Structures are given as structure tokens and as C-alpha cells.
Amino acid sequence: MAIANSNGVSIYYEVHGTGPAVLLVHGSGGHHAAWWQQVAELRDRYTVVTMDLRGFGNSDSSMTEFDSWEFPDDIIAVLDAEDLSDVLLVGQSIGAVVALRAAMRRPDRVGGVALAHSLGGINHPELTELVAADRAEAVKLPVIDRLLSRDFQKREPARTFLFQQMGTFNVAKMADLRNLSTGGPTIDEIAAARIPVCFLAGENDAVLSAATVRRAHELLPGSRLELIPGAPHSMYWEAPELFNAAVIRIRDGLTQRKATA
């Protein structure tokens, strides 16, 4: 447990294990503890960092409003505090948008980005249209059905209840994150930054369709695609064995890439 200073704001984070670094960035309903199934699995092979963006979990939540444009600074503050480099940033949903922006600002510390169930807010007309169409379908469902499959909710009522409780510890709400959907990097900007990007998504994601993720992969030169059969939007929670295995492939791929560069 530690605190980083992000332009005067206290950012809570934890470091577990040793080895190549992986920093996990939660989504709008999560915080550092949401990664309990990842930390337990990954800490024996990696340095696993979890954190709370401002307004979430144990980080400073005293401000009257949250500017999500400052969230990438929170990630950078943690990277600087621990003097980490060649880090794989894994962002879940809206956390992927923050992770990509942090990587664009500090490529000297970031080895790659995994955009989990998100396109990372990439500014591209075709992708923006596809994402909007996916969301128009998603909002027809109850919120919990967008995030977890109905089969999981039936089989795992306790884990479903815990999932729903996670968000109640946060002060920041989805409305505070609305400006993260604008002003994202273009494909040309990402390509020019030479930051390895991997799209990590589920075939059964009710928020972001597999077709949209495939199209993003096609448009971003050099990107990697991990599209997991049968996986839902919150794969990290509902199917951690699939999510963790994908993170291991991505992290080890970055390490091998650096070794052969």
C-alpha cells in the first residue's frame, strides 16, 4: 500500500510480486480490489501494480468534481513513484481510455497497452460510428446484463453481488468520465508513437461487439488482437482464467519483442 502524488492529489496504489511490470487500471465501477483474481494469479511471475484513479477507492475523492482528463496523470504518478519502465498497462473498459492516454504521454515508461473491452477512445470516424451503434444496442439491456452474462449471474450469485458492491466504494460516477470519450489519439498518432497496442476482448461482449474490435485491429497497423471466444464484457471478473492467460501472452510477448529488438 502506497500513495503517489498526482499534481497535489493523493493516488492510492499497491505493488505485488516481482518481475516484468503489469499495471492494472480499473473501469468505471471498479477500483484496485476489483483485480483480486488477477493479483493472486499474476504476482508470482510479474510485478503487479493496482491503483485507484482519483475519485475511486482509496484515492483522494475530496474534490467537488472530477476532470477525467487528469486521470492519465494519476497513472503516470504511480509509474514515476515506483520508477517503473517497460510496463504493460492493462485498462478495463473506460480504464483502457485512460491507459492509452497515459502511454501516449509517457512512452518512456510504457512498453505496451492492452485495451480490454474498449477501443481506448481512438479518434477515428468509422470506429466512433461503430462504437455508438454497439452502445445503442447495449443500453437496451439492464446494466448488469451488459457487464456479466445471465448464465454467470445465475451460477454465481455471490460473485455477482460482490461485483455490484465494488462500485459503491467510489465517489466518481460514470457522468464524471464523459469527457474521456472525446479528444482521443488518432490512429496516425498511435502509430507514430510506436506503442504496441493489443485489443483484448470477448466474443460475447454486450457493450463492444467483436466486429467492431476486429475492425479496430485492422485499422491500427501493428496492433495485436486477443478476441476470446465466449467471453463477456467483464471477462476479468467472470472468466479470470481466460483474462489472465491473455495478459500473460501479451506481457510475455512484449518481453520477447524487447529481447529481440
Coordinates of C-alpha atoms in Angstrom, one line a residue:
M1 CA 0.0 0.0 0.0
A2 CA 1.4 3.4 -1.0
I3 CA 0.4 6.9 -2.1
A4 CA 1.6 8.7 -5.2
N5 CA 1.3 12.5 -5.7
S6 CA -0.5 13.4 -8.9
N7 CA -0.4 17.2 -9.1
G8 CA -1.3 17.5 -5.5
V9 CA -3.9 14.7 -5.5
S10 CA -3.2 11.5 -3.4
I11 CA -3.3 8.4 -5.5
Y12 CA -3.6 5.0 -3.8
Y13 CA -1.7 2.0 -5.2
E14 CA -0.4 -1.4 -4.4
V15 CA 2.6 -3.4 -5.7
H16 CA 2.6 -7.2 -5.6
G17 CA 5.3 -9.6 -6.7
T18 CA 8.4 -9.1 -8.8
G19 CA 9.4 -9.4 -12.5
P20 CA 8.2 -7.6 -15.6
A21 CA 5.7 -4.9 -14.7
V22 CA 1.9 -5.0 -15.3
L23 CA -0.2 -2.1 -14.1
L24 CA -4.0 -2.8 -14.0
V25 CA -6.4 0.2 -14.5
H26 CA -9.9 -0.4 -13.3
G27 CA -13.1 0.6 -15.1
S28 CA -15.9 2.9 -14.0
G29 CA -17.4 0.5 -11.5
G30 CA -14.1 -0.8 -10.1
H31 CA -11.0 0.1 -8.0
H32 CA -7.8 -1.6 -7.0
A33 CA -9.6 -4.5 -5.2
A34 CA -11.5 -5.4 -8.4
W35 CA -8.3 -7.2 -9.6
W36 CA -8.3 -9.8 -6.8
Q37 CA -8.4 -12.6 -9.2
Q38 CA -5.6 -11.2 -11.3
V39 CA -3.2 -10.3 -8.5
A40 CA -3.4 -13.8 -7.0
E41 CA -2.6 -15.4 -10.3
L42 CA 0.0 -13.0 -11.8
R43 CA 2.1 -11.9 -8.8
D44 CA 4.3 -15.0 -8.9
R45 CA 5.6 -14.0 -12.4
Y46 CA 5.2 -10.3 -12.6
T47 CA 5.4 -7.0 -10.7
V48 CA 1.6 -6.4 -10.5
V49 CA 0.5 -2.9 -9.7
T50 CA -3.1 -2.0 -8.9
M51 CA -4.3 1.6 -8.3
D52 CA -7.3 3.8 -7.7
L53 CA -7.8 6.7 -10.1
R54 CA -8.9 9.9 -8.3
G55 CA -12.4 9.7 -7.0
F56 CA -12.2 5.9 -6.8
G57 CA -11.4 3.5 -4.0
N58 CA -8.8 4.9 -1.5
S59 CA -7.6 7.7 -3.7
D60 CA -8.4 11.3 -2.9
S61 CA -12.1 11.9 -3.5
S62 CA -12.5 15.3 -1.8
M63 CA -12.8 17.4 -4.9
T64 CA -16.3 18.6 -5.8
E65 CA -16.0 17.4 -9.4
F66 CA -13.6 15.2 -11.4
D67 CA -11.9 16.1 -14.6
S68 CA -11.2 12.8 -16.3
W69 CA -8.6 14.4 -18.5
E70 CA -6.4 14.3 -15.3
F71 CA -6.8 10.5 -14.9
P72 CA -3.8 9.7 -17.1
D73 CA -1.6 11.9 -14.8
D74 CA -2.6 9.5 -11.9
I75 CA -1.2 6.5 -13.8
I76 CA 2.0 8.5 -14.6
A77 CA 2.3 9.5 -10.9
V78 CA 2.4 5.8 -9.9
L79 CA 4.9 4.9 -12.6
D80 CA 7.1 7.7 -11.5
A81 CA 6.8 6.9 -7.8
E82 CA 7.9 3.4 -8.4
D83 CA 10.4 4.3 -11.2
L84 CA 8.8 1.7 -13.4
S85 CA 9.6 1.2 -17.1
D86 CA 8.6 -1.2 -19.9
V87 CA 5.3 -1.5 -18.2
L88 CA 2.3 -3.2 -19.7
L89 CA -0.8 -1.0 -19.0
V90 CA -3.9 -3.1 -18.9
G91 CA -7.0 -1.0 -18.9
Q92 CA -10.5 -2.4 -18.3
S93 CA -13.3 -0.6 -20.3
I94 CA -13.1 3.1 -19.6
G95 CA -9.8 2.4 -17.8
A96 CA -8.4 1.5 -21.3
V97 CA -9.0 5.0 -22.5
V98 CA -7.0 6.4 -19.5
A99 CA -4.2 3.8 -20.0
L100 CA -3.8 4.6 -23.7
R101 CA -3.6 8.4 -23.0
A102 CA -1.0 7.8 -20.2
A103 CA 1.1 5.7 -22.6
M104 CA 1.0 8.4 -25.2
R105 CA 2.2 10.9 -22.7
R106 CA 5.0 8.7 -21.3
P107 CA 6.1 6.1 -23.8
D108 CA 9.5 6.1 -21.9
R109 CA 7.8 4.2 -19.1
V110 CA 5.3 2.1 -21.0
G111 CA 6.1 -1.0 -23.0
G112 CA 2.6 -1.6 -24.3
V113 CA -1.1 -1.2 -23.7
A114 CA -3.8 -3.8 -23.5
L115 CA -7.2 -2.3 -24.3
A116 CA -9.6 -4.6 -22.5
H117 CA -13.2 -4.4 -23.9
S118 CA -12.5 -0.9 -25.2
L119 CA -11.0 0.8 -28.2
G120 CA -9.2 3.2 -25.9
G121 CA -11.1 6.2 -27.2
I122 CA -9.3 6.1 -30.5
N123 CA -10.4 9.1 -32.6
H124 CA -11.5 7.6 -36.0
P125 CA -14.8 8.4 -37.7
E126 CA -15.6 4.8 -38.7
L127 CA -14.7 3.4 -35.3
T128 CA -16.7 6.2 -33.5
E129 CA -19.8 5.2 -35.5
L130 CA -19.4 1.5 -34.8
V131 CA -18.9 2.1 -31.1
A132 CA -22.0 4.3 -31.0
A133 CA -24.1 1.6 -32.8
D134 CA -22.9 -1.0 -30.3
R135 CA -23.8 1.2 -27.3
A136 CA -27.2 1.9 -28.8
E137 CA -27.9 -1.8 -28.6
A138 CA -26.2 -2.2 -25.2
V139 CA -28.4 0.4 -23.4
K140 CA -31.5 -1.7 -24.2
L141 CA -30.2 -4.2 -21.6
P142 CA -30.2 -3.8 -17.8
V143 CA -26.8 -2.6 -16.7
I144 CA -25.8 -5.8 -15.0
D145 CA -26.7 -7.8 -18.2
R146 CA -24.3 -5.6 -20.2
L147 CA -21.4 -6.4 -17.8
L148 CA -22.0 -10.1 -16.8
S149 CA -23.7 -12.9 -18.7
R150 CA -27.0 -14.1 -17.4
D151 CA -25.6 -17.6 -17.0
F152 CA -22.9 -16.3 -14.7
Q153 CA -25.4 -14.3 -12.7
K154 CA -27.4 -17.5 -12.2
R155 CA -24.5 -19.8 -11.4
E156 CA -22.5 -17.3 -9.2
P157 CA -24.9 -15.1 -7.2
A158 CA -22.3 -14.3 -4.5
R159 CA -19.7 -13.1 -7.0
T160 CA -22.4 -11.2 -8.9
F161 CA -23.4 -9.4 -5.7
L162 CA -19.7 -8.6 -4.9
F163 CA -19.3 -7.2 -8.4
Q164 CA -22.2 -4.9 -7.9
Q165 CA -20.9 -3.8 -4.4
M166 CA -17.5 -2.8 -5.8
G167 CA -18.7 0.4 -7.3
T168 CA -20.4 1.6 -4.1
F169 CA -17.0 2.5 -2.7
N170 CA -16.4 5.1 -5.4
V171 CA -17.3 8.8 -5.3
A172 CA -16.7 9.4 -9.0
K173 CA -19.5 8.3 -11.2
M174 CA -19.9 7.5 -14.9
A175 CA -21.0 11.0 -15.5
D176 CA -17.6 12.2 -14.4
L177 CA -15.9 10.2 -17.1
R178 CA -18.0 11.6 -20.0
N179 CA -15.2 13.7 -21.5
L180 CA -13.0 10.7 -21.9
S181 CA -14.9 9.8 -25.0
T182 CA -13.7 12.9 -26.8
G183 CA -10.3 14.1 -28.0
G184 CA -8.6 10.7 -28.1
P185 CA -5.5 9.9 -30.1
T186 CA -5.8 9.2 -33.8
I187 CA -4.6 6.1 -35.4
D188 CA -1.8 8.0 -37.0
E189 CA -0.7 9.4 -33.7
I190 CA -0.7 6.0 -32.0
A191 CA 1.3 4.5 -34.9
A192 CA 3.8 7.4 -34.8
A193 CA 4.3 6.8 -31.0
R194 CA 5.2 3.2 -31.8
I195 CA 3.4 2.0 -28.7
P196 CA 2.4 -1.7 -29.0
V197 CA -1.3 -2.0 -28.6
C198 CA -3.3 -5.1 -28.1
F199 CA -7.1 -5.3 -28.3
L200 CA -8.3 -7.7 -25.6
A201 CA -12.0 -8.5 -25.9
G202 CA -14.7 -11.1 -25.6
E203 CA -16.7 -12.6 -28.5
N204 CA -19.9 -12.2 -26.3
D205 CA -19.2 -8.6 -25.1
A206 CA -22.6 -6.9 -24.9
V207 CA -21.1 -3.4 -24.9
L208 CA -18.5 -3.7 -27.6
S209 CA -19.1 -6.1 -30.5
A210 CA -16.4 -8.5 -31.8
A211 CA -16.9 -7.0 -35.3
T212 CA -16.0 -3.5 -34.0
V213 CA -12.9 -4.8 -32.3
R214 CA -11.8 -6.7 -35.4
R215 CA -12.2 -3.5 -37.4
A216 CA -10.1 -1.5 -35.0
H217 CA -7.4 -4.1 -35.2
E218 CA -7.5 -4.0 -39.0
L219 CA -7.2 -0.2 -39.0
L220 CA -4.3 0.1 -36.4
P221 CA -1.1 -1.0 -38.0
G222 CA 1.0 -3.4 -35.9
S223 CA -1.8 -4.0 -33.3
R224 CA -2.5 -7.3 -31.8
L225 CA -5.9 -9.0 -31.3
E226 CA -6.9 -11.2 -28.4
L227 CA -10.5 -12.0 -29.1
I228 CA -11.6 -14.6 -26.6
P229 CA -14.4 -17.0 -27.6
G230 CA -17.4 -16.9 -25.3
A231 CA -16.1 -14.2 -23.1
P232 CA -18.3 -11.3 -21.8
H233 CA -17.6 -7.6 -21.2
S234 CA -16.2 -8.2 -17.6
M235 CA -14.0 -11.1 -18.5
Y236 CA -11.5 -10.2 -15.8
W237 CA -14.3 -10.9 -13.2
E238 CA -16.4 -13.6 -14.8
A239 CA -13.7 -15.7 -16.6
P240 CA -10.4 -14.7 -14.9
E241 CA -8.6 -17.8 -16.2
L242 CA -9.2 -16.6 -19.8
F243 CA -8.4 -13.0 -19.0
N244 CA -5.2 -13.9 -17.0
A245 CA -4.0 -16.2 -19.7
A246 CA -4.4 -13.5 -22.3
V247 CA -2.5 -11.0 -20.1
I248 CA 0.3 -13.5 -19.7
R249 CA 0.5 -13.9 -23.5
I250 CA 0.6 -10.1 -24.1
R251 CA 3.1 -9.4 -21.3
D252 CA 5.5 -12.2 -22.4
G253 CA 5.1 -11.1 -26.0
L254 CA 6.3 -7.7 -25.1
T255 CA 9.3 -9.1 -23.2
Q256 CA 10.3 -11.3 -26.1
R257 CA 9.8 -8.4 -28.5
K258 CA 12.2 -6.2 -26.5
A259 CA 14.7 -9.1 -26.2
T260 CA 14.9 -9.5 -30.0
A261 CA 14.8 -5.8 -30.9

